[in-house]
Short mmCIF file of C-alpha atoms in Angstrom, two decimals:
data_model
loop_
_atom_site.label_atom_id
_atom_site.label_comp_id
_atom_site.label_asym_id
_atom_site.label_seq_id
_atom_site.Cartn_x
_atom_site.Cartn_y
_atom_site.Cartn_z
CA UNK A 274 88.35 94.64 82.62
CA UNK A 275 85.90 97.44 81.81
CA UNK A 276 86.16 100.97 83.20
CA UNK A 277 84.12 104.14 82.73
CA UNK A 278 86.81 106.63 81.69
CA UNK A 279 86.84 110.34 80.99
CA UNK A 280 88.19 110.50 77.44
CA UNK A 281 87.35 114.22 76.99
CA UNK A 282 86.75 116.92 79.61
CA UNK A 283 83.52 118.10 77.99
CA UNK A 284 80.84 116.96 80.44
CA UNK A 285 78.85 113.68 80.32
CA UNK A 286 79.53 113.19 76.59
CA UNK A 287 83.18 112.67 77.53
CA UNK A 288 82.53 109.36 79.35
CA UNK A 289 83.33 106.13 77.50
CA UNK A 290 83.61 102.49 78.47
CA UNK A 291 87.19 101.34 77.89
CA UNK A 292 89.12 98.12 78.40
CA UNK A 293 92.01 98.12 80.88
CA UNK A 294 94.30 95.45 82.26
CA UNK A 295 93.20 94.05 85.58
CA UNK A 296 95.46 95.49 88.31
CA UNK A 297 97.96 93.45 90.34
CA UNK A 298 98.38 94.47 93.99
CA UNK A 299 101.65 95.82 95.32
CA UNK A 300 102.97 94.64 98.71
CA UNK A 301 100.63 96.89 100.76
CA UNK A 302 97.71 96.93 98.33
CA UNK A 303 94.51 95.01 97.75
CA UNK A 304 92.45 94.52 94.61
CA UNK A 305 88.72 95.02 95.16
CA UNK A 306 86.10 93.66 92.79
CA UNK A 307 83.89 96.73 92.70
CA UNK A 308 80.21 96.17 93.47
CA UNK A 309 79.22 99.83 93.57
CA UNK A 310 80.74 103.31 93.36
CA UNK A 311 78.79 106.51 93.90
CA UNK A 312 79.60 109.71 91.99
CA UNK A 313 80.11 113.22 93.35
CA UNK A 314 80.36 116.82 92.20
CA UNK A 315 84.11 116.41 92.63
CA UNK A 316 84.00 113.96 89.71
CA UNK A 317 81.72 116.23 87.67
CA UNK A 318 84.08 119.20 88.10
CA UNK A 319 86.87 117.08 86.63
CA UNK A 320 84.63 115.91 83.79
CA UNK A 321 83.63 119.50 82.99
CA UNK A 322 87.27 120.60 82.89
CA UNK A 323 86.82 122.76 86.00
CA UNK A 324 89.42 121.02 88.15
CA UNK A 325 93.12 121.87 88.02
CA UNK A 326 94.04 118.41 89.28
CA UNK A 327 93.55 116.75 85.87
CA UNK A 328 95.23 117.83 82.65
CA UNK A 329 94.01 116.70 79.20
CA UNK A 330 97.35 114.89 78.93
CA UNK A 331 96.16 112.59 81.75
CA UNK A 332 93.26 111.22 79.66
CA UNK A 333 91.72 108.72 79.63
CA UNK A 334 91.12 109.17 83.36
CA UNK A 335 89.08 106.89 85.61
CA UNK A 336 87.54 108.67 88.58
CA UNK A 337 85.40 107.26 91.38
CA UNK A 338 86.21 107.72 95.08
CA UNK A 339 83.40 105.82 96.79
CA UNK A 340 84.31 102.17 96.27
CA UNK A 341 82.47 99.25 97.87
CA UNK A 342 83.07 95.65 96.91
CA UNK A 343 84.77 92.35 97.71
CA UNK A 344 88.52 91.81 98.09
CA UNK A 345 89.90 89.47 95.42
CA UNK A 346 93.68 89.70 95.98
CA UNK A 347 96.05 91.14 98.57
CA UNK A 348 99.74 92.02 98.53
CA UNK A 349 102.41 90.07 100.36
CA UNK A 350 102.69 92.55 103.26
CA UNK A 351 98.95 92.98 103.85
CA UNK A 352 97.47 91.94 107.19
CA UNK A 353 93.92 92.30 108.45
CA UNK A 354 92.31 92.08 105.00
CA UNK A 355 91.66 88.81 103.18
CA UNK A 356 90.18 87.75 99.85
CA UNK A 357 86.43 87.45 100.18
CA UNK A 358 86.08 90.33 102.65
CA UNK A 359 83.26 92.81 102.00
CA UNK A 360 84.86 96.25 102.21
CA UNK A 361 84.43 99.99 101.79
CA UNK A 362 87.30 102.26 100.80
CA UNK A 363 88.16 105.35 102.80
CA UNK A 364 89.34 107.39 99.78
CA UNK A 365 91.63 109.83 101.56
CA UNK A 366 95.34 109.58 100.80
CA UNK A 367 97.85 110.85 103.34
CA UNK A 368 101.63 110.82 103.78
CA UNK A 369 101.54 109.04 107.16
CA UNK A 370 104.51 111.01 108.47
CA UNK A 371 103.54 114.70 108.91
CA UNK A 372 102.43 115.97 112.32
CA UNK A 373 98.75 115.81 111.34
CA UNK A 374 99.04 112.17 110.31
CA UNK A 375 100.84 111.44 113.59
CA UNK A 376 98.68 113.54 115.91
CA UNK A 377 95.44 113.93 113.94
CA UNK A 378 93.15 114.74 112.42
CA UNK A 379 94.55 112.96 109.38
CA UNK A 380 92.49 114.94 106.85
CA UNK A 381 94.76 117.92 107.64
CA UNK A 382 97.72 115.99 106.17
CA UNK A 383 100.17 118.30 104.43
CA UNK A 384 100.07 116.01 101.37
CA UNK A 385 96.33 115.25 101.52
CA UNK A 386 94.88 113.80 98.33
CA UNK A 387 92.04 111.55 97.16
CA UNK A 388 91.88 108.14 95.55
CA UNK A 389 90.45 107.86 92.03
CA UNK A 390 89.71 104.69 90.06
CA UNK A 391 86.49 103.19 91.41
CA UNK A 392 84.42 103.42 88.23
CA UNK A 393 85.77 100.10 87.00
CA UNK A 394 85.28 96.38 87.49
CA UNK A 395 88.28 96.23 89.83
CA UNK A 396 90.19 98.81 91.87
CA UNK A 397 93.68 98.56 93.35
CA UNK A 398 93.84 100.39 96.70
CA UNK A 399 95.96 100.67 99.83
CA UNK A 400 94.72 97.83 102.01
CA UNK A 401 94.91 99.80 105.26
CA UNK A 402 92.26 102.17 103.87
CA UNK A 403 89.66 99.38 103.68
CA UNK A 404 86.83 99.17 106.21
CA UNK A 405 84.90 95.95 106.80
CA UNK A 406 81.26 96.14 105.72
CA UNK A 407 79.02 93.99 107.94
CA UNK A 408 76.40 91.74 106.34
CA UNK A 409 73.67 94.07 107.63
CA UNK A 410 74.85 96.75 105.16
CA UNK A 411 74.47 96.13 101.44
CA UNK A 412 77.39 97.26 99.31
CA UNK A 413 75.39 99.73 97.21
CA UNK A 414 74.34 101.53 100.39
CA UNK A 415 77.92 101.46 101.69
CA UNK A 416 79.10 103.19 98.49
CA UNK A 417 77.04 106.29 99.37
CA UNK A 418 79.08 107.04 102.48
CA UNK A 419 82.71 107.97 101.76
CA UNK A 420 82.33 111.45 100.25
CA UNK A 421 78.97 113.14 100.95
CA UNK A 422 78.15 111.51 104.28
CA UNK A 423 81.75 111.55 105.50
CA UNK A 424 82.07 115.24 104.62
CA UNK A 425 78.79 116.13 106.34
CA UNK A 426 79.61 114.07 109.42
CA UNK A 427 82.97 115.76 109.90
CA UNK A 428 81.45 119.20 109.28
CA UNK A 429 78.86 118.60 111.98
CA UNK A 430 81.63 117.62 114.38
CA UNK A 431 83.45 120.85 113.56
CA UNK A 432 80.23 122.84 114.07
CA UNK A 433 80.15 121.71 117.73
CA UNK A 434 76.37 121.39 117.99
CA UNK A 435 74.28 120.22 120.93
CA UNK A 436 70.81 118.63 120.85
CA UNK A 437 68.22 121.35 120.35
CA UNK A 438 70.60 123.69 118.49
CA UNK A 439 69.48 125.14 115.16
CA UNK A 440 71.43 124.37 111.97
CA UNK A 441 71.01 126.17 108.62
CA UNK A 442 71.73 124.13 105.47
CA UNK A 443 71.34 126.18 102.26
CA UNK A 444 71.09 123.95 99.21
CA UNK A 445 69.96 121.13 101.47
CA UNK A 446 68.82 118.75 98.72
CA UNK A 447 72.33 118.10 97.34
CA UNK A 448 74.45 115.17 98.52
CA UNK A 449 76.13 116.94 101.46
CA UNK A 450 72.92 118.81 102.33
CA UNK A 451 70.81 115.65 102.53
CA UNK A 452 73.51 113.90 104.56
CA UNK A 453 73.83 116.84 106.96
CA UNK A 454 70.05 116.97 107.46
CA UNK A 455 69.84 113.26 108.25
CA UNK A 456 72.86 113.26 110.56
CA UNK A 457 71.67 116.37 112.38
CA UNK A 458 68.31 114.70 113.05
CA UNK A 459 70.12 111.70 114.55
CA UNK A 460 71.91 114.09 116.92
CA UNK A 461 68.70 115.89 117.91
CA UNK A 462 69.76 119.08 116.11
CA UNK A 463 66.99 121.14 114.49
CA UNK A 464 67.49 122.09 110.84
CA UNK A 465 66.45 124.68 108.27
CA UNK A 466 66.94 123.53 104.68
CA UNK A 467 66.48 125.38 101.39
CA UNK A 468 65.97 124.33 97.77
CA UNK A 469 64.46 125.60 94.54
CA UNK A 470 62.34 122.43 94.29
CA UNK A 471 59.16 122.05 96.37
CA UNK A 472 59.07 118.31 95.61
CA UNK A 473 62.60 117.86 96.96
CA UNK A 474 61.73 119.91 100.05
CA UNK A 475 58.83 117.56 100.76
CA UNK A 476 61.30 114.67 100.67
CA UNK A 477 63.69 116.61 102.90
CA UNK A 478 60.97 117.00 105.52
CA UNK A 479 60.47 113.23 105.47
CA UNK A 480 64.22 112.85 106.09
CA UNK A 481 64.09 114.95 109.25
CA UNK A 482 64.27 118.63 108.29
CA UNK A 483 62.34 120.77 110.81
CA UNK A 484 61.90 123.81 108.54
CA UNK A 485 62.15 124.10 104.76
CA UNK A 486 62.26 127.18 102.57
CA UNK A 487 61.74 127.27 98.82
CA UNK A 488 64.05 129.76 97.14
CA UNK A 489 67.59 130.54 96.06
CA UNK A 490 67.97 134.33 96.37
CA UNK A 491 70.28 134.98 99.34
CA UNK A 492 68.66 138.29 100.29
CA UNK A 493 65.18 136.78 100.35
CA UNK A 494 66.40 133.69 102.16
CA UNK A 495 67.98 135.84 104.86
CA UNK A 496 64.58 137.26 105.85
CA UNK A 497 62.93 133.84 105.68
CA UNK A 498 65.55 132.24 107.93
CA UNK A 499 65.38 135.07 110.45
CA UNK A 500 61.61 134.56 110.67
CA UNK A 501 62.37 131.03 111.96
CA UNK A 502 65.28 131.80 114.28
CA UNK A 503 69.00 132.50 114.56
CA UNK A 504 70.96 129.40 113.55
CA UNK A 505 73.75 128.30 115.84
CA UNK A 506 75.67 126.95 112.86
CA UNK A 507 75.66 126.80 109.06
CA UNK A 508 76.73 123.96 106.77
CA UNK A 509 78.01 125.76 103.65
CA UNK A 510 78.82 123.56 100.66
CA UNK A 511 77.93 126.32 98.17
CA UNK A 512 80.30 129.23 98.76
CA UNK A 513 79.69 132.33 96.66
CA UNK A 514 76.95 134.61 97.98
CA UNK A 515 75.77 131.95 100.44
CA UNK A 516 78.74 132.64 102.71
CA UNK A 517 77.48 136.17 103.34
CA UNK A 518 73.97 134.82 103.81
CA UNK A 519 75.15 132.42 106.49
CA UNK A 520 76.99 135.16 108.37
CA UNK A 521 73.94 137.44 108.14
CA UNK A 522 71.61 134.93 109.82
CA UNK A 523 73.88 133.19 112.34
CA UNK A 524 73.42 133.70 116.04
CA UNK A 525 76.07 135.50 118.05
CA UNK A 526 78.99 133.10 118.44
CA UNK A 527 77.77 131.01 115.51
CA UNK A 528 79.95 128.66 113.46
CA UNK A 529 79.97 128.27 109.68
CA UNK A 530 81.67 125.18 108.29
CA UNK A 531 82.61 125.44 104.59
CA UNK A 532 83.43 122.52 102.29
CA UNK A 533 82.61 123.64 98.75
CA UNK A 534 82.24 126.31 96.10
CA UNK A 535 79.38 125.14 93.88
CA UNK A 536 77.85 128.63 93.84
CA UNK A 537 81.17 130.47 93.39
CA UNK A 538 84.84 130.30 94.37
CA UNK A 539 84.90 133.64 96.21
CA UNK A 540 82.69 135.31 98.81
CA UNK A 541 82.30 138.86 100.11
CA UNK A 542 81.90 139.07 103.88
CA UNK A 543 81.31 141.91 106.33
CA UNK A 544 84.43 141.88 108.51
CA UNK A 545 82.85 144.06 111.19
CA UNK A 546 79.95 141.62 111.61
CA UNK A 547 82.41 138.73 111.75
CA UNK A 548 84.31 140.05 114.75
CA UNK A 549 81.47 141.87 116.52
CA UNK A 550 79.29 138.76 116.50
CA UNK A 551 82.20 136.42 117.38
CA UNK A 552 81.44 134.31 114.33
CA UNK A 553 83.75 131.52 113.21
CA UNK A 554 84.34 130.36 109.63
CA UNK A 555 85.82 126.87 109.52
CA UNK A 556 87.17 125.10 106.44
CA UNK A 557 86.64 121.36 106.20
CA UNK A 558 87.61 118.70 103.65
CA UNK A 559 86.25 115.14 103.80
CA UNK A 560 86.86 113.49 107.20
CA UNK A 561 88.87 110.76 108.87
CA UNK A 562 88.82 106.99 108.51
CA UNK A 563 87.43 106.76 112.04
CA UNK A 564 84.56 109.04 110.99
CA UNK A 565 83.75 106.69 108.12
CA UNK A 566 83.86 103.66 110.40
CA UNK A 567 81.35 105.40 112.65
CA UNK A 568 79.04 106.00 109.68
CA UNK A 569 79.15 102.31 108.75
CA UNK A 570 78.21 101.51 112.35
CA UNK A 571 75.24 103.91 112.19
CA UNK A 572 73.95 102.23 109.03
CA UNK A 573 74.47 98.74 110.45
CA UNK A 574 72.54 99.70 113.59
CA UNK A 575 69.64 101.03 111.54
CA UNK A 576 70.10 104.60 112.76
CA UNK A 577 71.05 106.00 109.34
CA UNK A 578 69.50 105.14 105.96
CA UNK A 579 71.50 106.88 103.22
CA UNK A 580 69.35 108.21 100.40
CA UNK A 581 69.92 106.70 96.96
CA UNK A 582 68.13 108.52 94.17
CA UNK A 583 69.04 106.12 91.36
CA UNK A 584 71.49 103.42 90.40
CA UNK A 585 73.10 102.95 86.98
CA UNK A 586 75.03 100.06 85.44
CA UNK A 587 78.64 100.80 84.55
CA UNK A 588 77.72 101.11 80.86
CA UNK A 589 75.39 104.03 81.72
CA UNK A 590 77.85 106.04 83.81
CA UNK A 591 77.43 108.92 81.34
CA UNK A 592 73.71 109.02 82.16
CA UNK A 593 74.52 109.22 85.87
CA UNK A 594 76.67 112.28 85.25
CA UNK A 595 73.95 113.80 83.07
CA UNK A 596 71.48 113.48 85.94
CA UNK A 597 73.96 115.13 88.28
CA UNK A 598 74.64 117.95 85.81
CA UNK A 599 70.90 118.56 85.42
CA UNK A 600 70.47 118.68 89.24
CA UNK A 601 67.72 116.14 88.83
CA UNK A 602 68.46 114.02 91.89
CA UNK A 603 67.85 114.06 95.61
CA UNK A 604 70.35 111.82 97.30
CA UNK A 605 73.17 109.77 95.84
CA UNK A 606 73.67 108.52 92.29
CA UNK A 607 75.40 105.15 92.38
CA UNK A 608 77.04 103.14 89.60
CA UNK A 609 76.60 99.42 90.23
CA UNK A 610 79.16 97.20 88.56
CA UNK A 611 78.02 93.86 87.16
CA UNK A 612 74.44 94.98 86.48
CA UNK A 613 74.89 95.23 82.69
#
């Protein structure tokens, strides 16, 4: 079978189509014929050599978390999943035995990890991580959900927002930002989104953003946000200087939920402001399988329409990563297998 593998950790030029043996399922596994797999900044960090999880000795490496497709084979001990089922993978990997796996939430698992291998014609996965995709949801759309939308959904839960509350989303035209804006609108939460692109901000307004601000300078953005209001919460997938920005503009008792470090791995914060204003900073990684099931339900009901910027055949996976590296997209970039 074909797979889009990282053969060098040098950016998009390091992606090559390679031949691999088709996987055989173990007792608790299923093989999924991949229809679509979206890509994420997590994958790009690996490809750029910025992730400690992959060593050059591990190459060639096939990434891809967001797998949607049709089950072709199942292991002897698998129940509840059958060949022919349309499915979506929940890509979180957990030990199943620690107190967080037993009591929840499972994304706090002490051995938490992520599945990789979806950028291929077939993927071998743990069968109990597969979610049924109803006929009302096409598989390319389903493939947008497991990372960006799952992360945003869980962050909004952690932010503890009520209808009418105000949410600040700096960098709102990235994958998590778009997802957070759409999901907040569904919940009746007002949003402020920022971007350097006026064209993307126009699209963001169409997706439900109540206020948009063009700009990237944290000091300038602070004044612009305060002219609109004091956000009750901040979705921070950027890190760096944007952490201080979020704390500067948040209302008293506000919550900042952090899931990324695109703008920098460290942040300076004013400790006095943190405790005087009763602010909370909350770390969040991905979400739970139940969260992802709820997202599939929202799409099936017509309440959520995930944004797909472009699709690429497997042979053009390098072009998909180039578009991500150039920050040229609004919404998800999805590799569709079988379109070559």
